[in-house]
Amino acid sequence: MADVQLPQLGESVAEGVITQWLVEVGDEVTVDQPIVEISTDKVDTEVPSPVAGTVTDIRFAVDDTVEVGQVIAVIGDADDAPSDEGASAGDEGAEKNGGDDEASTKPDPAPQATDEEPRERPRTARPASAASPSASSSGRRVQASPLVRRLLREAGIEPADVPGTGPAGRVTRADAEQAIATKGQGSPSSGGSSAAGSPSGASATSYPAPAPSAPTARERPAAAPVQVDFAGQTSVTQDLSRIRRIIARSMMDSLQSTAQLTAAVEADVTAIMNLRSAVKDAFRAREGASLTPLAIIARAVCMTLPRHPALNASIDQDAGTATFHRNVNLGFAVDTERGLLVPNVKNAQDLTVPGMARAIGDIASKSRSQKLGPDEISGGTFTITNTGSMGTLFDTPVLNPPEVAILATPAIEKRPVVISDGLSDSIAIRWMTYLCLTYDHRMVDGADAARFLQDLKFVLETHDFAAELGG
Amino acid sequence: MIDSGLVPPPARLRADVTEPVRVVRAGTLPYRDAWDLQRDLVDARRDGSASDHLLLLEHPAVYTMGRRTDPANLRWDADQRRVRGIDLIEVDRGGDVTYHGPGQLVGYPILRLASLRSVVGHVRALEEVLIRTLATFGLTGRRVEHFTGVWIGEEKVAAIGVRVASGGITSHGFALNVHPDLDDFTGIVPCGIADRGVCSMRGLGVPATVDAVSDVVARAFGEVFGATLVDESVEALRRLLDHGPQRASAATRPRREAPV
C-alpha cells in the first residue's frame, strides 16, 4: 500500500486544484505513470504514481482544492486488485493514458501521416458522424486557409464558387488570386471609376486609385442611387424615411446648438501614397483589409488628438462644464443607400494601421448590411468624414454633437507645388490634400484648431508608418 | 508583488543543467503543427533521445482554450471567429483562453525539470526572462500576484501557460505581444481576467520586430536558465523526431475550426 500525496510544486505553493484524474479505482498503474493532473498558478502538472500497483482509493474529485501533503489517492499491491480484468496494464499503461488524454482532440491517433486535422476532412474509412460532425451539419465545406477566405471575402467572392486546385479540391492562394483577377476584368476597370462606379460602395474605405497614365475614355460618374418616379407630375411629395428624419433633426440641432466653423490646411501626403503603393498588395494579402489612405490618416489623428484634448471633448453649456475623453472613439461617416450613418470605432487610440484598416472595413460593411449595434453608433468622441472618396476637393462638414470637432479628408491628388530645400525653390509634382476641420467655437478656439491641424499635418508628412506596416 | 527571489537557480530548474539548450526558430507554424511537434519532443525528452529545447515561433491567428476554460470567456461565436479568420483549439495546458497571432512571439521551452518542486519556479523563471527582455527595450514589465504573466502598468504584455508531463517535462510556455493586432483580443476575455487589458510592445512605442525580440528572449533565457544556447534548425528537429516530409508540409495545409 502506498499513499499518493499532493507533491510540493514550488517553495511558496500550498495547494493545487485537481483538474483531471487519469486513472480510476481498480486500474493497475506502473511506477511513474501519471495518475492525476494538478493545476496551480497557470501550470498543469501530471503527478506520477510512486509505486506499481492497483488504484484502491481516490479521495478527491475534479475541481477540489487540495493542500500540499494531503493524501489524494491510495495505490495497493497488485494482488489486492479487484482482478475482474484479465489484461495487465504493464508498460503500455502510460502510453494508454497519453492516448486517452489526447482523444478529445485527436480522434485517430494512429498513423502520423493521417492524423493531421482530424476534423477537417471526412474520411471515407470512417463513419462521417464520427469523423467530422461539422462537415455534415453545414453542407459543403470548402477547404481554404483563413487568409484565402479573407482575400475572397474582401473581393466579395464565395469560396464555394472558386474551383480549388489544391489537394482534395482545396482552394489555394493562387486559385483565389485567379478568381479575384477574373472578377476584376468583368467590372468597369481601375482608375477613377472605383469611386464613381460605387456610389454607395466604398465611401469610407477607398480612394480613387491614381489616375491611369494613358488617357482612357471618360466614364460619366454615377447618378444618385435613389431615383424618383414623377409619373407625369411636376413634383412629387413623399414621407421622409426614418433615417432621413433623424439626419435632418440632428443636422439642424448641430447647426442651431453649436458655433461651428471650418479651418483647413494643405498636407503633402506623397510619402504615405508611395508607402501605400509599395505595400498595399502585401498588406491586403496579410491583413485581409485594404490599406487605404483613410486608415493611415485615422491613425495619424489618433496619434495627434491626445496632444489636443479640447478637440476630443464635449461641452455642456447649461451645466457650465466641459468633458474631456481619454479614449478616442473615432466616428466614420459612412454613405449607405438609406442615408448617412456614423458608426464609431471604440478605443481607436490603441489601434495600429492594420487594426484601424480592419476596424474601418468592419464598421463600413456592418453599416451597409444594417448590422450595426446601438453601441456602435453612440459614444463617439471625434469623427472623420472621408469626402475624398467621391473626389470632393474641399468640404465644411457639420459637427456630430456632442462632439466638438470633425475632420473632412477630401480628395488626394497630384499637384504642382513649390518645394524649398533651403537653397533654392523648385516645382515638383506631389500628392496633396486638404485637411478640413470643423470645430465648435464654444469649446475650441481658432488657434487650438490651427495647432491641431499643424500637428496632424506634421505627423502625416514626417511619421514613418512603414514600421506598422512592415509586418 | 512577487520578488524575483522566487526564481530558482538554474541547478534547481533544469535536471541536466550542464547541457546546452537547443534554440529552434521555427518561423510561423500553425498551432496544431507546433503542438504535434511539442508532444513528440516531450516524448523524446522523456526517453532521453532529445536534450532541452526552446522553440521560438509565431502562430497564425488562433484562440486556444485550456481544459478549464470557462466558455463565457469566448466573446465571439463561431461565425464571428470565422469572419475574422481565427481558429479555436482546445489544448492540454493550464490557464484559461488565450490568443496567438502574427506579431506575437511564442516560446515553448521543452525542458526536464530538476524536480516537481520547481514547477512554479519554472513559471517565475519564464516571467523573469520576459521582464529582462522588456528591460532591454526600455519597458518595465512586472509580476502581479495571483495573475501569472508579465504586466506593464495594469495591462498584460505576455501570457504564460505551462504543462508539466510525467517525468517533469515542460511544454507550452509564453506568448509575448510584440506587435500583434490587439483587436483580435477583443473576442476573448484573456486568461479569464475581465477587468484588465492587454498591451503590446509596439503599442508602447517600441518598433521592434518579432525576430529582434526573439534574439533578446533567447539570450535572457540562457541567463535565467543557466544554459549555453545552440541553434538548431526546425528541419533538424523534425529529423530528430522522425517527422517525415509529409509532416513538414503540413504547415501549408488549411486549418479549419475545431468543433467545441
XYZ file of C-alpha atoms in Angstrom:
731
model
C 0.000 0.000 0.000
C 1.218 3.484 -0.796
C -0.391 6.844 -0.251
C -0.131 9.369 -3.067
C 0.261 12.831 -1.615
C -0.071 16.140 -3.369
C 3.583 16.943 -4.041
C 5.313 20.208 -3.298
C 5.212 22.080 -6.608
C 7.108 25.147 -5.502
C 8.574 26.889 -2.478
C 5.571 29.052 -1.789
C 2.877 26.789 -3.151
C 0.492 25.488 -0.517
C -2.255 23.936 -2.578
C -3.390 22.847 -6.001
C -6.609 22.084 -7.831
C -7.323 18.650 -9.262
C -8.092 19.116 -12.932
C -8.238 15.540 -14.163
C -7.937 12.003 -12.915
C -6.015 9.890 -15.383
C -6.888 6.617 -13.624
C -9.887 5.070 -11.896
C -10.204 2.871 -8.842
C -9.270 -0.624 -9.939
C -6.784 0.488 -12.597
C -3.349 -1.001 -12.466
C -0.539 1.501 -12.611
C 3.209 1.329 -13.073
C 5.878 3.326 -11.276
C 5.947 6.911 -12.527
C 2.769 6.502 -14.524
C 0.864 9.779 -14.350
C -2.312 9.292 -12.357
C -3.676 12.773 -11.747
C -3.283 16.262 -13.082
C -2.957 19.205 -10.717
C -3.337 22.853 -11.630
C -1.553 25.589 -9.773
C -0.596 29.060 -10.886
C -1.074 28.522 -14.629
C 0.705 25.173 -14.607
C -0.933 21.829 -15.166
C 1.257 19.102 -13.738
C 0.947 15.363 -14.110
C 1.597 13.642 -10.793
C 3.160 10.190 -11.141
C 2.422 7.126 -9.097
C 5.255 6.414 -6.642
C 4.762 2.665 -6.880
C 3.360 -0.039 -9.102
C 0.054 -1.481 -8.039
C -3.661 -1.032 -8.228
C -5.565 2.149 -7.505
C -7.667 1.314 -4.455
C -8.891 4.753 -3.425
C -9.362 8.183 -4.983
C -10.063 10.772 -2.292
C -10.791 13.988 -4.148
C -12.889 14.947 -7.119
C -12.060 17.151 -10.089
C -12.035 20.844 -9.127
C -11.300 20.057 -5.467
C -8.569 22.168 -3.902
C -6.004 20.045 -2.102
C -3.236 21.065 0.268
C 0.326 20.004 -0.289
C 0.954 16.738 1.546
C -2.677 15.626 1.660
C -3.302 12.067 0.522
C -5.206 12.170 -2.749
C -5.122 8.509 -3.751
C -4.044 5.140 -2.486
C -2.197 2.539 -4.555
C -2.485 -1.040 -3.294
C -0.421 -4.127 -4.111
C -1.193 -5.655 -7.424
C -2.507 -8.672 -5.536
C -5.164 -6.512 -3.876
C -6.565 -5.713 -7.259
C -10.205 -6.432 -7.795
C -8.995 -8.573 -10.642
C -12.000 -8.636 -12.867
C -9.902 -7.566 -15.805
C -7.641 -10.065 -17.453
C -5.329 -7.716 -19.294
C -2.414 -6.287 -17.412
C -1.625 -2.640 -17.965
C 2.093 -3.246 -17.944
C 4.387 -0.745 -19.560
C 1.774 0.260 -22.038
C -0.208 1.881 -19.255
C 1.477 5.203 -19.603
C 1.069 5.178 -23.327
C -2.558 4.310 -22.974
C -3.165 7.238 -20.717
C -1.350 9.527 -23.013
C -3.597 8.336 -25.764
C -6.783 8.853 -23.789
C -5.603 12.257 -22.857
C -5.437 13.258 -26.451
C -8.617 11.607 -27.508
C -10.607 14.782 -27.143
C -8.659 16.477 -29.859
C -7.216 13.660 -31.895
C -9.840 11.065 -32.625
C -7.492 8.965 -34.689
C -4.086 8.844 -33.082
C -2.746 6.029 -35.209
C -0.602 6.863 -38.255
C 1.216 10.145 -38.177
C 0.727 10.936 -41.800
C -3.028 10.920 -41.496
C -3.702 12.281 -38.035
C -3.409 15.866 -39.121
C -6.586 17.857 -38.969
C -8.758 15.003 -37.921
C -11.839 17.209 -38.055
C -11.199 18.855 -41.317
C -11.785 16.276 -43.927
C -14.312 13.494 -43.613
C -12.516 10.250 -44.228
C -14.283 7.617 -46.187
C -12.855 4.907 -43.989
C -14.796 6.208 -41.012
C -18.418 6.996 -40.365
C -18.974 10.612 -41.258
C -20.637 11.380 -37.955
C -17.584 10.341 -36.021
C -15.047 11.879 -38.321
C -16.444 15.296 -38.886
C -19.636 16.463 -37.288
C -19.106 19.984 -38.540
C -18.822 18.917 -42.119
C -22.093 17.042 -42.109
C -24.060 19.793 -40.425
C -23.300 22.614 -42.792
C -23.344 21.148 -46.255
C -20.337 21.546 -48.498
C -17.350 22.870 -46.633
C -14.763 24.472 -48.809
C -11.171 23.883 -47.883
C -9.254 27.117 -47.818
C -6.942 28.828 -45.384
C -8.213 31.782 -43.355
C -6.007 34.014 -45.483
C -7.562 32.779 -48.705
C -11.015 33.152 -47.191
C -10.226 36.716 -46.261
C -8.932 37.519 -49.721
C -12.091 36.142 -51.271
C -14.357 37.805 -48.740
C -12.726 41.167 -49.402
C -13.320 40.642 -53.087
C -16.934 39.631 -52.496
C -16.440 36.099 -53.793
C -17.870 32.979 -52.147
C -15.129 30.403 -51.535
C -17.577 27.746 -52.773
C -17.646 29.449 -56.179
C -13.902 29.111 -56.651
C -12.603 25.923 -58.236
C -9.873 24.528 -56.000
C -6.756 23.007 -57.500
C -5.039 22.063 -54.228
C -5.088 18.663 -52.537
C -8.647 17.371 -52.114
C -10.025 20.335 -54.022
C -8.620 22.868 -51.599
C -8.816 26.483 -52.739
C -5.243 27.736 -52.825
C -3.994 31.281 -52.693
C -3.265 31.091 -56.439
C -6.840 29.940 -57.095
C -8.158 32.860 -55.077
C -5.970 35.395 -56.838
C -7.009 33.969 -60.174
C -10.681 34.267 -59.216
C -10.212 37.817 -57.969
C -8.370 38.825 -61.133
C -11.056 37.280 -63.330
C -13.791 39.028 -61.412
C -11.971 42.354 -61.736
C -11.984 42.107 -65.522
C -15.739 41.774 -65.577
C -16.340 45.137 -63.925
C -15.502 48.669 -65.062
C -11.755 48.871 -64.809
C -9.473 50.746 -62.449
C -8.765 54.398 -62.036
C -11.350 56.940 -61.059
C -14.144 54.523 -61.696
C -13.558 52.882 -58.345
C -15.122 55.915 -56.748
C -17.548 56.751 -59.487
C -18.663 53.204 -60.053
C -19.659 52.515 -56.469
C -21.702 55.391 -55.153
C -22.770 53.611 -52.015
C -19.956 51.144 -52.111
C -16.685 52.273 -50.751
C -17.063 55.771 -49.473
C -15.471 55.172 -46.117
C -12.762 52.840 -47.224
C -11.406 53.621 -50.656
C -9.920 56.475 -52.508
C -9.786 56.846 -56.237
C -6.740 54.965 -57.401
C -4.011 57.045 -59.001
C -5.232 58.033 -62.435
C -4.134 55.690 -65.211
C -1.289 57.193 -67.171
C -2.837 56.566 -70.573
C -5.953 58.648 -71.130
C -8.947 56.364 -71.373
C -12.480 57.052 -72.457
C -14.018 59.065 -69.630
C -16.904 57.394 -67.907
C -19.675 59.532 -66.563
C -19.851 59.433 -62.742
C -22.751 57.536 -61.250
C -26.164 59.109 -60.783
C -27.841 59.259 -57.382
C -28.680 55.750 -56.204
C -32.250 56.707 -55.334
C -34.331 57.998 -58.250
C -37.824 59.483 -58.211
C -40.741 58.362 -60.324
C -42.568 61.588 -61.262
C -45.385 59.729 -63.023
C -46.038 62.712 -65.276
C -46.395 65.215 -62.397
C -44.209 68.308 -61.983
C -43.367 67.418 -58.401
C -43.793 64.501 -56.022
C -44.097 64.604 -52.212
C -43.019 61.619 -50.124
C -42.844 60.848 -46.407
C -39.329 61.065 -45.032
C -37.731 57.776 -44.180
C -36.935 57.210 -40.525
C -33.227 57.619 -41.089
C -33.799 60.805 -43.127
C -35.808 62.295 -40.268
C -33.038 61.502 -37.819
C -30.370 63.015 -40.043
C -32.461 66.116 -40.649
C -33.099 66.679 -36.975
C -29.528 66.069 -35.859
C -28.052 68.295 -38.556
C -30.382 71.147 -37.617
C -29.667 70.592 -33.934
C -25.986 70.702 -34.709
C -26.160 73.969 -36.598
C -28.535 75.612 -34.136
C -26.885 74.488 -30.918
C -23.215 74.968 -31.710
C -20.946 77.714 -33.001
C -19.249 75.801 -35.762
C -16.851 76.883 -38.424
C -14.200 75.234 -40.579
C -10.437 75.642 -40.866
C -8.168 73.881 -43.328
C -4.514 73.190 -44.027
C -2.866 71.616 -47.022
C -0.768 68.493 -46.470
C 1.818 66.743 -48.629
C 0.996 63.034 -48.411
C 3.442 61.862 -51.071
C 5.367 59.696 -48.612
C 2.177 57.986 -47.470
C 0.960 57.410 -51.023
C 4.331 55.965 -52.041
C 4.441 53.730 -48.985
C 0.895 52.638 -49.669
C 1.521 51.652 -53.257
C 4.645 49.755 -52.183
C 2.957 47.652 -49.507
C -0.753 47.605 -50.264
C -0.852 44.257 -52.062
C 1.169 42.506 -49.389
C -0.947 44.282 -46.772
C -4.175 43.037 -48.291
C -2.799 39.521 -48.514
C -1.599 39.568 -44.935
C -4.329 41.550 -43.193
C -7.304 40.803 -45.369
C -8.166 44.510 -45.396
C -7.418 47.332 -47.794
C -4.669 49.723 -46.843
C -6.445 52.996 -47.562
C -5.103 56.496 -47.047
C -8.065 56.885 -44.684
C -6.705 54.187 -42.365
C -3.365 55.978 -42.186
C -4.956 59.384 -41.680
C -7.202 57.945 -38.957
C -4.137 56.507 -37.267
C -2.438 59.894 -37.516
C -5.499 61.557 -35.974
C -5.275 59.137 -33.041
C -1.592 59.962 -32.636
C -2.412 63.672 -32.623
C -5.655 64.014 -30.659
C -4.210 63.157 -27.219
C -1.988 66.242 -27.547
C -5.058 68.410 -28.138
C -7.590 67.338 -25.506
C -10.048 70.156 -26.231
C -10.834 68.563 -29.596
C -11.628 65.160 -28.089
C -14.187 66.551 -25.710
C -17.760 67.698 -25.305
C -19.276 70.811 -23.813
C -22.422 71.304 -21.744
C -23.182 74.990 -21.735
C -26.193 74.694 -19.448
C -24.233 72.848 -16.795
C -21.197 75.024 -17.423
C -18.913 72.000 -17.857
C -16.512 70.568 -20.384
C -15.888 66.810 -20.501
C -12.579 65.525 -21.853
C -12.200 61.971 -23.144
C -9.070 59.915 -22.545
C -10.047 57.390 -25.228
C -10.752 58.164 -28.851
C -13.999 56.652 -30.092
C -13.443 57.513 -33.708
C -16.555 58.003 -35.821
C -16.590 57.486 -39.573
C -19.279 58.895 -41.812
C -20.499 56.048 -43.998
C -22.635 56.625 -47.070
C -25.297 53.927 -47.322
C -28.253 53.551 -49.640
C -30.545 54.506 -46.798
C -28.547 57.588 -45.935
C -25.618 58.679 -43.838
C -24.556 56.607 -40.831
C -21.783 57.490 -38.405
C -20.642 54.400 -36.519
C -17.564 54.729 -34.353
C -14.555 52.585 -33.532
C -14.125 52.361 -29.780
C -10.670 52.951 -28.280
C -9.214 53.742 -31.671
C -6.111 55.149 -29.971
C -4.978 51.560 -29.343
C -5.078 50.532 -32.992
C -2.114 50.413 -35.302
C -2.688 50.965 -39.009
C -3.623 47.319 -39.719
C -6.115 47.280 -36.849
C -7.519 50.602 -37.999
C -7.886 49.380 -41.572
C -9.776 46.331 -40.414
C -11.933 48.295 -37.978
C -12.922 50.725 -40.727
C -13.730 47.902 -43.130
C -15.712 46.222 -40.380
C -17.960 49.155 -39.474
C -18.393 50.148 -43.116
C -19.623 46.709 -44.095
C -21.812 46.499 -40.998
C -23.316 49.878 -41.876
C -24.233 48.737 -45.358
C -25.594 45.386 -44.222
C -27.570 47.086 -41.424
C -25.819 45.090 -38.741
C -24.601 47.936 -36.572
C -25.325 47.582 -32.884
C -26.679 50.566 -30.916
C -23.372 50.938 -29.075
C -21.565 51.288 -32.381
C -23.406 54.441 -33.372
C -23.318 56.109 -29.965
C -20.485 57.264 -27.763
C -18.280 58.763 -30.479
C -15.772 61.436 -29.446
C -14.374 62.629 -32.814
C -15.463 61.997 -36.389
C -13.772 61.693 -39.756
C -15.739 62.123 -42.965
C -13.916 60.844 -45.985
C -15.397 63.064 -48.654
C -12.340 62.418 -50.809
C -13.715 59.047 -51.765
C -16.054 60.882 -54.132
C -13.451 63.331 -55.305
C -14.605 66.367 -53.358
C -11.846 68.956 -53.245
C -12.866 70.838 -50.136
C -15.531 70.395 -47.507
C -17.129 72.051 -44.487
C -18.527 69.101 -42.546
C -21.249 69.537 -39.935
C -20.452 68.588 -36.349
C -21.864 65.414 -34.860
C -22.837 66.686 -31.357
C -21.890 66.322 -28.570
C -18.553 66.048 -30.363
C -16.774 69.359 -30.844
C -14.699 68.545 -33.925
C -14.996 66.686 -37.215
C -12.290 66.235 -39.826
C -13.019 66.019 -43.526
C -10.433 64.245 -45.664
C -11.150 65.355 -49.219
C -9.516 64.202 -52.432
C -5.827 63.367 -52.599
C -4.472 64.483 -55.937
C -1.232 65.282 -57.698
C -0.493 68.983 -57.792
C 2.485 71.062 -58.812
C 3.868 72.513 -55.610
C 6.824 74.657 -54.685
C 9.476 72.743 -52.782
C 12.203 74.632 -50.935
C 15.416 72.897 -49.980
C 16.839 75.922 -48.193
C 18.964 76.963 -51.156
C 16.509 77.293 -53.943
C 12.919 76.641 -54.882
C 11.635 74.196 -57.415
C 8.296 72.995 -58.655
C 7.537 69.343 -58.044
C 4.570 67.054 -58.606
C 3.380 65.898 -55.195
C 0.381 64.087 -53.754
C -1.530 66.811 -51.942
C -4.710 67.031 -49.908
C -6.582 69.415 -47.667
C -7.402 68.649 -44.071
C -10.682 70.397 -43.240
C -11.605 70.663 -39.578
C -14.993 71.878 -38.433
C -14.897 72.781 -34.740
C -17.240 74.145 -32.130
C -16.006 77.616 -31.257
C -17.727 77.395 -27.895
C -15.099 74.809 -26.888
C -12.254 75.234 -29.359
C -10.634 78.477 -30.462
C -9.196 79.090 -33.894
C -5.648 78.796 -32.561
C -6.489 75.416 -30.978
C -7.836 74.198 -34.299
C -4.778 75.500 -36.126
C -2.411 73.835 -33.663
C -4.216 70.515 -34.106
C -4.157 70.792 -37.891
C -0.469 71.700 -37.975
C 0.312 68.809 -35.653
C -1.707 66.398 -37.789
C -0.015 67.712 -40.940
C 3.369 67.198 -39.277
C 2.570 63.585 -38.359
C 1.273 62.821 -41.849
C 4.273 64.378 -43.559
C 7.025 63.087 -41.269
C 5.958 59.957 -39.380
C 7.308 56.705 -40.780
C 4.264 54.455 -40.916
C 6.342 51.704 -42.501
C 7.158 50.342 -39.052
C 3.493 49.494 -38.512
C 3.136 48.052 -41.986
C 6.311 46.041 -42.219
C 4.759 43.001 -40.535
C 4.426 41.974 -5.830
C 6.441 38.823 -6.007
C 10.152 39.354 -5.842
C 12.404 37.578 -8.256
C 13.969 35.717 -5.345
C 11.328 33.145 -6.213
C 13.174 32.274 -9.394
C 15.108 29.114 -8.535
C 18.782 28.948 -9.502
C 19.439 27.099 -12.770
C 20.550 23.931 -10.998
C 17.159 23.653 -9.338
C 15.330 24.343 -12.588
C 16.922 22.042 -15.143
C 17.765 18.417 -14.470
C 20.637 18.494 -16.960
C 21.905 21.936 -16.161
C 25.312 21.440 -17.776
C 23.810 20.531 -21.138
C 23.104 23.266 -23.701
C 19.577 24.329 -24.623
C 18.847 23.972 -28.314
C 17.040 27.004 -29.701
C 14.781 26.350 -32.684
C 13.488 29.386 -34.585
C 10.549 27.812 -36.384
C 9.101 30.891 -38.109
C 5.314 30.830 -38.429
C 3.809 27.459 -37.619
C 0.108 26.575 -37.383
C -0.852 25.867 -33.790
C -1.631 22.191 -34.321
C 1.673 21.563 -36.086
C 3.563 23.201 -33.263
C 1.521 21.211 -30.781
C 2.364 17.929 -32.506
C 5.993 18.965 -32.534
C 5.853 19.752 -28.819
C 4.247 16.463 -27.898
C 6.764 14.435 -29.860
C 9.573 16.500 -28.399
C 8.221 15.917 -24.872
C 8.266 12.162 -25.509
C 11.762 12.369 -26.939
C 12.949 14.447 -23.991
C 11.437 11.933 -21.568
C 13.158 8.933 -23.142
C 16.410 10.837 -23.374
C 16.680 10.998 -27.163
C 16.403 14.801 -27.157
C 18.011 17.447 -24.985
C 16.371 20.582 -23.566
C 14.865 22.789 -26.292
C 13.436 26.261 -26.638
C 11.069 26.679 -29.609
C 10.518 30.273 -30.731
C 7.818 30.900 -33.308
C 4.669 32.716 -34.348
C 1.212 31.248 -34.937
C -1.483 32.241 -37.413
C -4.427 33.755 -35.538
C -5.931 31.233 -33.097
C -7.716 31.099 -29.769
C -6.672 28.266 -27.505
C -8.704 27.044 -24.559
C -7.171 25.277 -21.581
C -9.215 22.365 -20.327
C -10.634 24.519 -17.579
C -11.571 27.478 -19.741
C -14.955 28.962 -18.950
C -16.813 29.124 -22.298
C -18.176 32.508 -21.206
C -14.678 33.868 -21.759
C -15.190 33.456 -25.500
C -16.950 36.593 -26.621
C -17.232 35.781 -30.308
C -19.291 32.911 -31.646
C -18.093 30.565 -34.372
C -19.414 32.827 -37.145
C -17.652 35.903 -35.836
C -14.441 33.943 -35.432
C -14.742 32.617 -38.965
C -15.218 36.128 -40.304
C -12.044 37.195 -38.540
C -10.195 34.076 -39.671
C -9.430 32.984 -36.120
C -9.290 29.294 -35.276
C -10.339 27.785 -31.929
C -8.426 24.873 -30.411
C -8.698 23.038 -27.093
C -5.326 22.282 -25.570
C -3.805 20.424 -22.633
C -2.198 23.254 -20.734
C -3.012 25.238 -17.637
C -4.587 28.641 -17.869
C -7.704 29.994 -19.479
C -8.460 31.072 -23.049
C -5.702 32.916 -24.851
C -4.940 34.345 -28.259
C -1.991 33.738 -30.540
C -1.391 35.500 -33.830
C 1.056 37.217 -36.113
C 3.257 39.715 -34.314
C 3.282 37.712 -31.109
C 6.431 35.845 -30.086
C 5.562 32.408 -28.734
C 8.133 30.412 -26.758
C 7.841 26.742 -25.886
C 10.591 25.509 -23.559
C 10.716 21.702 -23.555
C 12.872 21.052 -20.506
C 13.342 18.300 -17.978
C 12.792 19.942 -14.599
C 15.129 19.041 -11.767
C 12.083 18.159 -9.653
C 8.387 18.809 -9.373
C 9.296 21.309 -6.652
C 10.405 23.608 -9.470
C 7.111 23.574 -11.326
C 6.036 27.000 -10.161
C 9.632 28.191 -10.150
C 9.689 27.429 -13.870
C 6.816 29.849 -14.384
C 8.539 32.522 -12.294
C 11.681 31.957 -14.361
C 9.770 32.451 -17.620
C 8.412 35.713 -16.223
C 11.968 36.709 -15.383
C 13.122 36.006 -18.952
C 10.385 38.254 -20.310
C 10.929 41.031 -17.766
C 14.631 41.107 -18.673
C 13.749 41.120 -22.360
C 11.376 44.049 -21.961
C 14.002 45.922 -19.944
C 16.436 45.833 -22.854
C 13.781 47.662 -24.876
C 13.261 50.226 -22.124
C 9.987 48.740 -20.863
C 9.323 47.881 -17.230
C 7.487 44.588 -17.004
C 6.238 43.353 -13.652
C 4.581 40.440 -11.958
C 1.149 40.730 -10.383
C 0.456 38.349 -7.534
C -2.086 35.663 -8.413
C -2.020 36.739 -12.061
C 0.715 34.778 -13.776
C 2.174 36.553 -16.768
C 4.026 39.798 -17.313
C 2.329 43.142 -16.978
C 3.192 46.672 -17.940
C 1.216 49.005 -15.754
C -2.197 47.396 -15.473
C -2.041 45.712 -18.869
C -0.742 42.302 -19.794
C 2.068 42.154 -22.324
C 2.853 38.427 -22.021
C 0.767 35.393 -21.150
C 2.129 32.201 -19.621
C 0.600 28.739 -19.529
C 2.591 25.593 -18.887
C 2.104 21.869 -18.781
C 4.407 19.515 -16.909
C 4.102 15.976 -18.168
C 5.257 12.884 -16.357
C 8.997 12.818 -15.967
C 8.904 16.538 -15.194
C 8.978 17.534 -18.861
C 7.685 21.042 -19.530
C 5.736 22.133 -22.570
C 3.729 25.145 -23.688
C 5.195 28.356 -22.348
C 4.821 32.049 -23.027
C 3.399 34.468 -25.596
C 4.866 37.966 -25.758
C 2.913 40.686 -27.555
C 5.480 42.323 -29.810
C 3.136 43.840 -32.373
C 0.006 41.692 -32.639
C -3.316 43.106 -33.814
C -4.725 43.890 -30.374
C -8.155 43.930 -31.960
C -8.125 40.163 -32.053
C -8.011 40.060 -28.252
C -11.495 41.574 -28.054
C -13.004 38.216 -28.993
C -11.994 36.709 -25.660
C -11.568 37.544 -22.015
C -7.806 36.922 -21.998
C -6.896 34.347 -19.358
C -10.374 34.823 -17.891
C -9.435 38.164 -16.349
C -12.121 40.597 -17.421
C -11.032 43.807 -15.760
C -7.508 44.074 -17.152
C -6.446 44.844 -20.687
C -3.666 43.684 -22.953
C -0.918 45.753 -24.497
C 1.892 45.277 -26.983
C 5.484 46.444 -27.178
C 4.761 48.347 -30.377
C 1.733 49.985 -28.796
C 4.085 51.261 -26.102
C 6.362 52.812 -28.696
C 8.889 50.022 -29.262
C 9.112 49.433 -33.021
C 10.869 46.066 -32.643
C 10.196 43.043 -34.841
C 9.460 39.536 -33.613
C 12.852 38.460 -34.945
C 14.736 41.100 -33.000
C 12.806 40.308 -29.819
C 13.482 36.580 -30.341
C 17.215 37.258 -30.206
C 16.867 39.029 -26.879
C 14.487 36.443 -25.424
C 16.899 33.626 -26.292
C 19.767 35.453 -24.592
C 17.700 36.185 -21.488
C 16.544 32.565 -21.418
C 20.162 31.446 -21.440
C 20.913 33.707 -18.467
C 17.930 32.746 -16.337
C 18.089 29.023 -17.047
C 21.890 28.948 -16.923
C 22.289 27.437 -20.347
C 24.580 27.771 -23.300
C 22.465 28.152 -26.397
C 22.901 26.109 -29.541
C 20.928 26.955 -32.654
C 19.078 24.087 -34.277
C 17.072 24.240 -37.466
C 13.463 23.165 -37.461
C 14.378 20.626 -40.161
C 16.999 19.083 -37.882
C 14.427 18.918 -35.107
C 11.906 17.206 -37.379
C 14.570 14.707 -38.439
C 15.360 14.030 -34.790
C 11.686 13.398 -34.101
C 11.349 11.392 -37.299
C 8.763 13.722 -38.777
C 8.754 12.834 -42.449
C 8.348 15.284 -45.287
C 4.572 14.940 -45.135
C 4.668 16.367 -41.688
C 6.898 19.175 -42.764
C 4.489 20.171 -45.489
C 1.612 20.220 -43.051
C 2.495 23.823 -42.314
C 0.862 24.864 -45.526
C -2.297 22.837 -45.178
C -5.579 24.582 -44.478
C -6.885 24.669 -40.969
C -10.484 24.542 -40.036
C -12.188 25.487 -36.847
C -12.434 22.648 -34.366
C -15.953 21.982 -33.133
C -16.100 22.721 -29.433
